[in-house]
């Protein structure tokens, strides 16, 4: 019998992944970095059947979208999708984003938008990945500043040898900050 927490079921793994989903840029692209992490539930257990989607600007702060008249970097899709593995891990190969225009002439710090789909979630949850080396830009970012200071750390990735680590905790005391979009 299917319980409410299983209503999203295995459909994510059946219908949504595609071979190139985790590679926003082709392997071997100059400047490419891995964003890796684990999705866990409120108990800290891995979620083996979640889906991570990313959407971001290119290194110049441009989007691969018709509404962005500035053009785009060839080979840069801006969108990634990766199902989690049995241990709850995911990985996305991308380029670091540039700063993008914000409201009232302000600039948003470089970030990656992240949607998380998982069992028990009838709607996706949305968060952002910020980068630790952008200290000044992060301090001026209106969205990051809207988050209580003691929770902002859940939005900042950790530098690794070949990129960054960004873990997503769906519930509990160390829950990742999610935005109402």
Coordinates of N, CA, C and O in Angstrom, one line a residue:
X1 N 0.8 -1.2 0.0 CA 0.0 0.0 0.0 C 0.9 1.2 0.0 O 1.9 1.3 0.7
X2 N 0.5 2.2 -0.8 CA 1.3 3.5 -0.9 C 0.9 4.4 0.3 O -0.3 4.6 0.5
X3 N 1.8 4.9 1.0 CA 1.6 5.9 2.0 C 1.8 7.3 1.5 O 2.4 7.5 0.5
X4 N 1.2 8.3 2.2 CA 1.4 9.7 1.7 C 2.8 10.1 1.4 O 3.1 10.8 0.5
X5 N 3.8 9.6 2.2 CA 5.2 10.0 2.0 C 5.8 9.3 0.8 O 6.9 9.6 0.4
X6 N 5.0 8.4 0.2 CA 5.5 7.7 -1.0 C 4.8 8.1 -2.3 O 5.0 7.5 -3.3
X7 N 3.9 9.1 -2.2 CA 3.1 9.4 -3.4 C 3.9 9.9 -4.6 O 3.5 9.7 -5.7
X8 N 5.0 10.5 -4.3 CA 5.9 10.9 -5.5 C 6.6 9.7 -6.0 O 6.9 9.6 -7.2
X9 N 6.8 8.7 -5.2 CA 7.3 7.4 -5.5 C 8.6 7.4 -6.4 O 9.4 8.3 -6.3
X10 N 8.7 6.4 -7.2 CA 10.0 6.2 -8.0 C 9.9 7.0 -9.3 O 10.8 6.9 -10.1
X11 N 8.8 7.8 -9.5 CA 8.6 8.4 -10.8 C 9.8 9.4 -11.2 O 10.0 9.5 -12.3
X12 N 10.4 10.0 -10.2 CA 11.5 10.9 -10.5 C 12.6 10.1 -11.2 O 13.1 10.5 -12.3
X13 N 13.0 8.9 -10.7 CA 14.0 8.1 -11.3 C 13.6 7.5 -12.7 O 14.4 7.3 -13.5
X14 N 12.3 7.3 -12.9 CA 11.9 6.7 -14.1 C 11.8 7.7 -15.2 O 12.2 7.5 -16.4
X15 N 11.2 8.9 -15.0 CA 10.9 9.8 -16.1 C 11.7 11.1 -16.2 O 11.7 11.7 -17.3
X16 N 12.5 11.5 -15.2 CA 13.1 12.8 -15.3 C 14.6 12.8 -15.6 O 15.1 13.8 -16.2
X17 N 15.4 11.9 -15.2 CA 16.9 12.0 -15.5 C 17.2 11.8 -17.0 O 16.4 11.1 -17.7
X18 N 18.3 12.4 -17.4 CA 18.8 12.1 -18.7 C 20.3 12.1 -18.6 O 20.9 12.6 -17.7
X19 N 21.0 11.4 -19.6 CA 22.4 11.2 -19.5 C 23.2 12.4 -19.2 O 24.1 12.4 -18.4
X20 N 22.9 13.5 -19.9 CA 23.7 14.7 -19.8 C 23.2 15.6 -18.7 O 23.7 16.8 -18.5
X21 N 22.2 15.3 -18.0 CA 21.6 16.1 -17.0 C 22.6 16.7 -16.0 O 22.5 17.9 -15.7
X22 N 23.5 15.9 -15.4 CA 24.4 16.4 -14.4 C 25.6 17.3 -15.0 O 26.3 17.8 -14.2
X23 N 25.7 17.4 -16.3 CA 26.8 18.1 -16.9 C 26.2 19.4 -17.5 O 25.8 19.4 -18.7
X24 N 26.3 20.5 -16.8 CA 25.8 21.8 -17.3 C 26.8 22.2 -18.4 O 26.4 22.9 -19.4
X25 N 28.1 21.8 -18.3 CA 29.1 22.0 -19.3 C 29.7 20.6 -19.5 O 29.8 19.8 -18.6
X26 N 30.3 20.4 -20.7 CA 30.9 19.1 -21.0 C 32.2 18.9 -20.1 O 32.8 19.9 -19.7
X27 N 32.4 17.6 -19.8 CA 33.6 17.3 -19.0 C 34.8 17.8 -19.8 O 34.9 17.8 -21.0
X28 N 35.8 18.4 -19.1 CA 37.0 18.9 -19.7 C 36.9 20.4 -20.0 O 37.9 21.0 -20.5
X29 N 35.7 21.0 -19.8 CA 35.6 22.4 -20.0 C 36.5 23.2 -19.0 O 36.5 22.9 -17.8
X30 N 37.2 24.1 -19.6 CA 38.1 24.9 -18.8 C 37.3 25.7 -17.7 O 36.3 26.3 -18.0
X31 N 37.8 25.6 -16.4 CA 37.2 26.2 -15.3 C 36.0 25.5 -14.7 O 35.4 26.0 -13.7
X32 N 35.7 24.3 -15.2 CA 34.5 23.6 -14.7 C 34.8 23.1 -13.3 O 35.9 22.8 -12.9
X33 N 33.8 23.1 -12.5 CA 33.8 22.6 -11.1 C 32.7 21.7 -10.8 O 31.6 21.8 -11.5
X34 N 32.9 20.8 -9.9 CA 31.9 19.9 -9.4 C 31.2 20.5 -8.2 O 31.8 21.0 -7.3
X35 N 29.8 20.4 -8.2 CA 29.0 20.7 -7.1 C 28.5 19.4 -6.6 O 27.8 18.7 -7.3
X36 N 29.0 18.9 -5.4 CA 28.6 17.6 -4.9 C 28.0 17.8 -3.5 O 28.3 18.7 -2.8
X37 N 27.1 16.9 -3.2 CA 26.5 16.9 -1.9 C 25.6 15.7 -1.7 O 25.5 14.8 -2.5
X38 N 24.9 15.7 -0.5 CA 24.0 14.7 -0.1 C 22.7 15.3 0.3 O 22.7 16.3 1.0
X39 N 21.6 14.7 -0.1 CA 20.3 15.1 0.4 C 19.9 14.1 1.5 O 20.0 12.9 1.4
X40 N 19.6 14.8 2.7 CA 19.2 14.0 3.9 C 17.8 14.4 4.4 O 17.4 15.5 4.1
X41 N 17.2 13.5 5.1 CA 15.9 13.8 5.7 C 16.1 14.4 7.1 O 17.2 14.7 7.5
X42 N 15.0 14.6 7.8 CA 15.1 15.3 9.1 C 15.9 14.5 10.2 O 16.4 15.0 11.1
X43 N 16.0 13.2 10.0 CA 16.8 12.3 10.9 C 18.2 12.3 10.5 O 19.0 11.6 11.1
X44 N 18.6 12.9 9.3 CA 19.9 12.8 8.8 C 20.2 11.6 8.0 O 21.4 11.4 7.6
X45 N 19.2 10.9 7.6 CA 19.3 9.7 6.7 C 19.3 10.2 5.3 O 18.6 11.1 4.9
X46 N 20.1 9.5 4.4 CA 20.2 9.9 3.0 C 18.8 9.6 2.3 O 18.1 8.7 2.7
X47 N 18.5 10.5 1.4 CA 17.3 10.3 0.6 C 17.8 9.8 -0.8 O 18.3 10.6 -1.6
X48 N 17.5 8.5 -1.0 CA 18.1 7.9 -2.3 C 17.3 8.1 -3.5 O 17.7 7.8 -4.6
X49 N 16.1 8.8 -3.4 CA 15.3 8.9 -4.6 C 14.8 10.4 -4.7 O 13.7 10.7 -5.1
X50 N 15.7 11.3 -4.5 CA 15.5 12.7 -4.7 C 16.0 13.2 -6.1 O 16.7 12.4 -6.7
X51 N 15.7 14.4 -6.5 CA 16.2 14.9 -7.7 C 16.6 16.4 -7.4 O 15.9 17.1 -6.8
X52 N 17.8 16.7 -7.9 CA 18.4 18.0 -7.7 C 18.3 18.7 -9.1 O 18.8 18.1 -10.1
X53 N 17.8 19.9 -9.2 CA 17.8 20.7 -10.4 C 18.5 22.0 -10.1 O 18.3 22.6 -9.1
X54 N 19.4 22.4 -11.1 CA 20.0 23.7 -10.9 C 19.8 24.6 -12.1 O 19.6 24.1 -13.2
X55 N 19.7 25.9 -11.8 CA 19.6 26.9 -12.9 C 20.5 28.1 -12.5 O 20.5 28.5 -11.3
X56 N 21.3 28.5 -13.4 CA 22.2 29.5 -13.1 C 22.7 30.4 -14.3 O 22.5 30.0 -15.4
X57 N 23.3 31.5 -13.9 CA 23.9 32.4 -15.0 C 25.3 31.8 -15.3 O 25.9 31.0 -14.5
X58 N 25.8 32.2 -16.4 CA 27.2 31.8 -16.8 C 28.2 32.7 -16.1 O 27.7 33.6 -15.3
X59 N 29.5 32.5 -16.3 CA 30.4 33.3 -15.5 C 30.3 34.8 -15.7 O 30.8 35.6 -14.9
X60 N 29.7 35.3 -16.8 CA 29.5 36.7 -17.0 C 28.2 37.2 -16.5 O 27.8 38.4 -16.8
X61 N 27.4 36.3 -15.8 CA 26.1 36.7 -15.3 C 25.0 36.7 -16.3 O 24.0 37.3 -16.1
X62 N 25.2 36.0 -17.4 CA 24.1 35.9 -18.4 C 23.4 34.6 -18.4 O 24.0 33.6 -18.0
X63 N 22.2 34.5 -18.8 CA 21.4 33.3 -18.8 C 21.2 32.8 -20.2 O 21.0 33.6 -21.1
X64 N 21.2 31.5 -20.3 CA 20.8 30.8 -21.6 C 19.3 30.8 -21.7 O 18.6 29.8 -21.5
X65 N 18.8 32.0 -22.0 CA 17.3 32.2 -22.1 C 17.0 33.3 -23.0 O 17.7 34.3 -23.0
X66 N 15.9 33.2 -23.8 CA 15.5 34.2 -24.8 C 15.3 35.6 -24.1 O 15.4 36.6 -24.8
X67 N 14.9 35.6 -22.8 CA 14.6 36.9 -22.2 C 15.9 37.6 -21.7 O 15.8 38.7 -21.3
X68 N 17.0 37.0 -21.9 CA 18.3 37.6 -21.6 C 19.0 38.1 -22.9 O 19.5 37.3 -23.6
X69 N 18.9 39.4 -23.2 CA 19.4 39.8 -24.5 C 20.9 39.9 -24.6 O 21.4 40.2 -25.7
X70 N 21.6 39.6 -23.6 CA 23.1 39.7 -23.6 C 23.8 38.6 -24.3 O 25.0 38.6 -24.4
X71 N 23.0 37.6 -24.7 CA 23.7 36.4 -25.3 C 24.1 35.4 -24.3 O 23.7 35.5 -23.1
X72 N 24.8 34.4 -24.7 CA 25.2 33.3 -23.8 C 26.6 32.7 -24.2 O 27.1 33.0 -25.3
X73 N 27.2 32.0 -23.3 CA 28.4 31.3 -23.5 C 28.1 30.0 -24.3 O 27.3 29.2 -23.9
X74 N 28.7 29.8 -25.5 CA 28.5 28.5 -26.2 C 28.8 27.3 -25.4 O 29.8 27.3 -24.7
X75 N 27.9 26.3 -25.4 CA 28.1 25.0 -24.7 C 27.7 25.1 -23.2 O 27.7 24.1 -22.5
X76 N 27.2 26.3 -22.8 CA 26.8 26.4 -21.4 C 25.3 26.4 -21.4 O 24.6 27.4 -21.9
X77 N 24.7 25.4 -20.8 CA 23.3 25.2 -20.8 C 22.6 26.0 -19.7 O 21.5 26.4 -19.8
X78 N 23.3 26.1 -18.5 CA 22.7 26.8 -17.4 C 21.8 26.0 -16.5 O 21.4 26.4 -15.4
X79 N 21.4 24.8 -17.0 CA 20.4 23.9 -16.3 C 21.0 22.6 -16.1 O 21.6 22.0 -17.0
X80 N 20.9 22.1 -14.9 CA 21.4 20.7 -14.6 C 20.3 19.9 -13.8 O 19.5 20.5 -13.2
X81 N 20.4 18.6 -14.0 CA 19.4 17.8 -13.3 C 20.1 16.5 -12.9 O 20.7 15.8 -13.8
X82 N 20.1 16.1 -11.6 CA 20.8 14.9 -11.2 C 19.9 14.2 -10.1 O 19.6 14.8 -9.1
X83 N 19.6 12.9 -10.4 CA 18.9 12.1 -9.3 C 20.0 11.8 -8.2 O 21.2 11.7 -8.5
X84 N 19.5 11.6 -7.0 CA 20.4 11.1 -6.0 C 20.7 9.6 -6.1 O 19.8 8.9 -6.6
X85 N 21.8 9.2 -5.7 CA 22.2 7.8 -5.7 C 21.7 7.1 -4.4 O 21.1 7.8 -3.5
X86 N 21.8 5.8 -4.3 CA 21.3 5.2 -3.1 C 21.8 5.8 -1.7 O 21.2 5.7 -0.7
X87 N 23.0 6.4 -1.8 CA 23.6 7.0 -0.6 C 23.1 8.5 -0.4 O 23.6 9.2 0.4
X88 N 22.2 8.9 -1.3 CA 21.7 10.3 -1.2 C 22.5 11.3 -1.9 O 22.2 12.5 -1.9
X89 N 23.6 10.9 -2.5 CA 24.5 11.9 -3.1 C 24.1 12.3 -4.5 O 23.4 11.6 -5.2
X90 N 24.6 13.5 -4.9 CA 24.4 14.0 -6.3 C 25.6 14.7 -6.7 O 26.5 15.0 -5.9
X91 N 25.8 15.0 -8.0 CA 26.9 15.8 -8.5 C 26.5 16.5 -9.8 O 25.8 15.9 -10.6
X92 N 26.9 17.8 -9.9 CA 26.6 18.6 -11.0 C 27.9 19.2 -11.5 O 28.6 19.8 -10.7
X93 N 28.3 19.1 -12.8 CA 29.5 19.7 -13.3 C 29.1 21.0 -14.0 O 28.2 21.0 -14.9
X94 N 29.7 22.1 -13.6 CA 29.2 23.4 -14.1 C 30.4 24.4 -14.1 O 31.5 24.1 -13.6
X95 N 30.1 25.6 -14.5 CA 31.0 26.8 -14.3 C 30.5 27.6 -13.2 O 29.3 27.7 -12.9
X96 N 31.4 28.3 -12.5 CA 30.9 29.2 -11.4 C 30.1 30.4 -12.1 O 30.5 30.9 -13.1
X97 N 29.0 30.7 -11.5 CA 28.2 31.8 -12.1 C 28.8 33.2 -11.8 O 29.5 33.3 -10.8
X98 N 28.4 34.1 -12.6 CA 28.7 35.5 -12.3 C 27.6 36.2 -11.5 O 26.5 35.6 -11.4
X99 N 27.9 37.4 -11.1 CA 26.9 38.2 -10.4 C 25.8 38.6 -11.5 O 26.1 38.7 -12.7
X100 N 24.6 38.8 -11.0 CA 23.5 39.1 -11.9 C 22.8 40.4 -11.4 O 22.8 40.7 -10.2
X101 N 22.0 41.0 -12.3 CA 21.3 42.2 -11.8 C 20.2 41.9 -10.8 O 19.6 40.8 -10.9
X102 N 20.1 42.7 -9.8 CA 19.0 42.6 -8.8 C 18.0 43.7 -8.9 O 18.0 44.4 -9.9
X103 N 17.3 43.9 -7.9 CA 16.3 45.0 -7.9 C 16.9 46.3 -7.6 O 17.9 46.5 -6.9
X104 N 16.3 47.4 -8.2 CA 16.7 48.8 -8.0 C 18.2 49.0 -8.3 O 18.9 49.8 -7.6
X105 N 18.7 48.4 -9.3 CA 20.1 48.6 -9.7 C 21.1 47.9 -8.9 O 22.3 48.0 -9.1
X106 N 20.7 47.1 -7.9 CA 21.6 46.3 -7.0 C 22.1 45.1 -7.8 O 21.5 44.8 -8.9
X107 N 23.1 44.5 -7.3 CA 23.6 43.3 -8.0 C 23.4 42.1 -7.0 O 23.7 42.3 -5.8
X108 N 23.0 40.9 -7.5 CA 22.9 39.7 -6.7 C 24.3 39.0 -6.7 O 24.9 38.9 -7.8
X109 N 24.7 38.5 -5.6 CA 25.9 37.7 -5.5 C 25.8 36.5 -6.4 O 24.8 36.0 -6.7
X110 N 27.0 36.1 -7.0 CA 27.0 34.8 -7.7 C 26.3 33.7 -6.9 O 26.7 33.5 -5.8
X111 N 25.4 33.0 -7.6 CA 24.7 31.9 -6.9 C 24.1 31.0 -7.9 O 24.0 31.3 -9.1
X112 N 23.7 29.8 -7.4 CA 23.0 28.8 -8.3 C 21.7 28.5 -7.6 O 21.6 28.3 -6.4
X113 N 20.6 28.6 -8.4 CA 19.3 28.3 -7.9 C 19.1 26.8 -7.9 O 19.5 26.1 -8.9
X114 N 18.6 26.2 -6.8 CA 18.4 24.8 -6.7 C 17.0 24.4 -6.4 O 16.4 25.0 -5.4
X115 N 16.4 23.5 -7.1 CA 15.1 22.9 -6.8 C 15.4 21.5 -6.3 O 16.2 20.7 -6.9
X116 N 14.7 21.0 -5.3 CA 14.8 19.7 -4.8 C 13.4 19.0 -4.8 O 12.4 19.6 -4.3
X117 N 13.4 17.9 -5.5 CA 12.2 17.1 -5.6 C 12.5 15.8 -4.8 O 13.5 15.2 -4.9
X118 N 11.5 15.3 -4.0 CA 11.7 14.1 -3.2 C 10.4 13.5 -2.8 O 9.4 14.2 -2.8
X119 N 10.5 12.3 -2.3 CA 9.2 11.6 -1.8 C 8.7 12.4 -0.7 O 9.4 13.0 0.1
X120 N 7.4 12.5 -0.6 CA 6.7 13.2 0.4 C 6.6 14.7 0.1 O 5.9 15.4 0.8
X121 N 7.3 15.2 -0.9 CA 7.1 16.6 -1.3 C 6.2 16.7 -2.5 O 6.6 16.2 -3.6
X122 N 5.0 17.2 -2.3 CA 4.1 17.4 -3.5 C 4.6 18.5 -4.4 O 4.2 18.6 -5.5
X123 N 5.3 19.5 -3.8 CA 5.9 20.6 -4.5 C 7.4 20.6 -4.3 O 7.8 20.2 -3.2
X124 N 8.1 21.1 -5.2 CA 9.6 21.2 -5.0 C 9.9 22.2 -3.9 O 9.0 23.0 -3.6
X125 N 11.0 22.1 -3.3 CA 11.6 23.1 -2.4 C 12.7 23.8 -3.2 O 13.4 23.2 -4.0
X126 N 12.9 25.1 -2.9 CA 13.9 25.9 -3.6 C 14.8 26.5 -2.7 O 14.4 27.1 -1.7
X127 N 16.1 26.5 -3.0 CA 17.1 27.1 -2.2 C 18.2 27.7 -3.2 O 18.0 27.7 -4.4
X128 N 19.3 28.2 -2.6 CA 20.3 28.8 -3.4 C 21.7 28.3 -2.9 O 21.8 28.0 -1.7
X129 N 22.7 28.2 -3.8 CA 24.0 27.9 -3.4 C 24.8 29.2 -3.6 O 24.9 29.7 -4.7
X130 N 25.4 29.7 -2.5 CA 26.4 30.8 -2.6 C 27.8 30.3 -2.4 O 27.9 29.2 -1.8
X131 N 28.8 31.1 -2.7 CA 30.2 30.6 -2.7 C 31.0 31.4 -1.7 O 30.9 32.6 -1.6
X132 N 31.8 30.7 -0.9 CA 32.5 31.3 0.3 C 33.5 32.4 -0.1 O 33.7 33.3 0.6
X133 N 34.1 32.3 -1.3 CA 35.1 33.3 -1.7 C 34.4 34.7 -2.1 O 35.1 35.7 -2.2
X134 N 33.1 34.7 -2.2 CA 32.4 36.0 -2.6 C 31.9 36.7 -1.4 O 30.8 37.2 -1.3
X135 N 32.8 36.9 -0.4 CA 32.4 37.5 0.9 C 31.8 38.8 0.8 O 30.7 39.0 1.3
X136 N 32.3 39.7 0.0 CA 31.8 41.1 -0.2 C 30.4 41.0 -0.9 O 29.5 41.7 -0.5
X137 N 30.4 40.3 -2.0 CA 29.1 40.2 -2.7 C 28.0 39.5 -1.9 O 26.9 39.9 -1.9
X138 N 28.4 38.5 -1.2 CA 27.4 37.8 -0.3 C 26.9 38.7 0.8 O 25.7 38.7 1.0
X139 N 27.8 39.6 1.3 CA 27.3 40.5 2.4 C 26.4 41.5 1.9 O 25.5 42.1 2.6
X140 N 26.4 41.8 0.6 CA 25.5 42.8 0.0 C 24.3 42.2 -0.7 O 23.4 43.0 -1.2
X141 N 24.2 40.9 -0.8 CA 23.1 40.3 -1.5 C 21.8 40.4 -0.7 O 21.7 39.9 0.5
X142 N 20.8 41.0 -1.3 CA 19.5 41.2 -0.6 C 18.8 39.9 -0.2 O 18.2 39.8 0.9
X143 N 18.9 38.9 -1.1 CA 18.2 37.6 -0.7 C 18.9 36.9 0.4 O 18.3 36.5 1.4
X144 N 20.2 36.8 0.4 CA 21.0 36.2 1.5 C 20.8 37.0 2.8 O 20.7 36.4 3.8
X145 N 20.7 38.3 2.7 CA 20.5 39.1 3.9 C 19.1 39.0 4.4 O 18.9 39.4 5.6
X146 N 18.2 38.5 3.6 CA 16.8 38.3 4.2 C 16.7 37.0 5.1 O 15.7 36.8 5.7
X147 N 17.8 36.2 5.1 CA 17.8 35.0 5.8 C 18.5 35.3 7.2 O 19.5 36.1 7.3
X148 N 17.9 34.8 8.3 CA 18.5 35.1 9.6 C 20.0 34.7 9.6 O 20.4 33.7 9.0
X149 N 20.8 35.5 10.2 CA 22.3 35.3 10.1 C 22.7 34.0 10.6 O 23.6 33.4 10.0
X150 N 22.1 33.4 11.6 CA 22.5 32.1 12.1 C 22.1 30.9 11.2 O 22.5 29.8 11.4
X151 N 21.3 31.2 10.1 CA 20.9 30.2 9.1 C 21.6 30.3 7.8 O 21.4 29.5 6.9
X152 N 22.3 31.4 7.5 CA 22.9 31.7 6.2 C 23.9 30.6 5.8 O 24.1 30.4 4.7
X153 N 24.5 30.0 6.8 CA 25.5 29.0 6.5 C 25.0 27.8 5.8 O 25.7 27.1 5.1
X154 N 23.7 27.6 5.9 CA 23.1 26.5 5.1 C 23.0 26.8 3.6 O 22.7 25.8 2.8
X155 N 23.3 28.0 3.2 CA 23.2 28.4 1.8 C 24.6 28.6 1.2 O 24.7 28.8 0.0
X156 N 25.7 28.4 2.0 CA 27.0 28.7 1.5 C 27.8 27.3 1.3 O 27.9 26.6 2.3
X157 N 28.2 27.1 0.1 CA 28.9 25.8 -0.2 C 30.3 25.8 0.5 O 30.8 26.9 0.9
X158 N 30.9 24.6 0.6 CA 32.2 24.5 1.1 C 33.1 24.1 0.0 O 32.8 23.3 -0.8
X159 N 34.3 24.8 -0.1 CA 35.3 24.5 -1.1 C 35.9 23.1 -0.9 O 36.1 22.7 0.2
X160 N 36.1 22.4 -2.1 CA 36.7 21.1 -2.1 C 37.8 21.2 -3.1 O 38.0 22.2 -3.8
X161 N 38.5 20.0 -3.3 CA 39.7 20.0 -4.2 C 39.2 20.3 -5.7 O 40.0 20.9 -6.4
X162 N 38.1 19.8 -6.1 CA 37.7 19.9 -7.5 C 36.3 20.7 -7.6 O 35.7 20.6 -8.6
X163 N 36.0 21.5 -6.6 CA 34.7 22.2 -6.7 C 34.2 22.6 -5.3 O 34.9 23.2 -4.5
X164 N 33.0 22.2 -5.1 CA 32.3 22.6 -3.9 C 31.4 21.5 -3.4 O 30.9 20.7 -4.1
X165 N 31.1 21.5 -2.1 CA 30.1 20.6 -1.4 C 29.0 21.4 -0.9 O 29.1 22.5 -0.3
X166 N 27.8 21.0 -1.3 CA 26.5 21.6 -0.8 C 25.6 20.5 -0.5 O 25.0 19.9 -1.3
X167 N 25.4 20.3 0.8 CA 24.4 19.3 1.3 C 23.1 19.9 1.5 O 23.0 21.1 1.9
X168 N 22.0 19.2 1.3 CA 20.7 19.6 1.5 C 20.0 18.8 2.6 O 19.9 17.6 2.5
X169 N 19.6 19.4 3.6 CA 18.8 18.8 4.7 C 17.4 19.2 4.6 O 17.1 20.4 4.7
X170 N 16.5 18.3 4.4 CA 15.1 18.6 4.1 C 14.3 19.0 5.4 O 13.3 19.8 5.2
X171 N 14.7 18.6 6.6 CA 14.0 19.0 7.8 C 15.0 19.0 8.9 O 16.1 18.5 8.8
X172 N 14.5 19.4 10.1 CA 15.3 19.2 11.3 C 16.1 20.5 11.7 O 16.0 21.5 11.1
X173 N 16.9 20.4 12.7 CA 17.6 21.5 13.3 C 18.6 22.1 12.3 O 18.8 23.4 12.4
X174 N 19.2 21.4 11.5 CA 20.1 22.0 10.5 C 19.5 22.1 9.1 O 20.2 22.0 8.1
X175 N 18.2 22.2 9.1 CA 17.5 22.2 7.8 C 18.0 23.3 6.9 O 18.3 24.4 7.4
X176 N 18.2 23.0 5.6 CA 18.6 24.0 4.6 C 17.5 25.1 4.5 O 16.3 24.8 4.6
X177 N 17.9 26.3 4.3 CA 16.9 27.4 4.1 C 16.3 27.2 2.8 O 17.0 27.0 1.8
X178 N 14.9 27.2 2.7 CA 14.2 27.1 1.5 C 13.4 28.4 1.3 O 12.9 29.0 2.3
X179 N 13.2 28.8 0.1 CA 12.5 30.0 -0.2 C 11.1 29.8 -0.7 O 10.8 28.8 -1.4
X180 N 10.2 30.7 -0.4 CA 8.8 30.6 -0.8 C 8.7 31.3 -2.2 O 8.7 32.5 -2.3
X181 N 8.7 30.5 -3.3 CA 8.6 31.0 -4.6 C 7.4 30.7 -5.3 O 6.7 29.7 -5.0

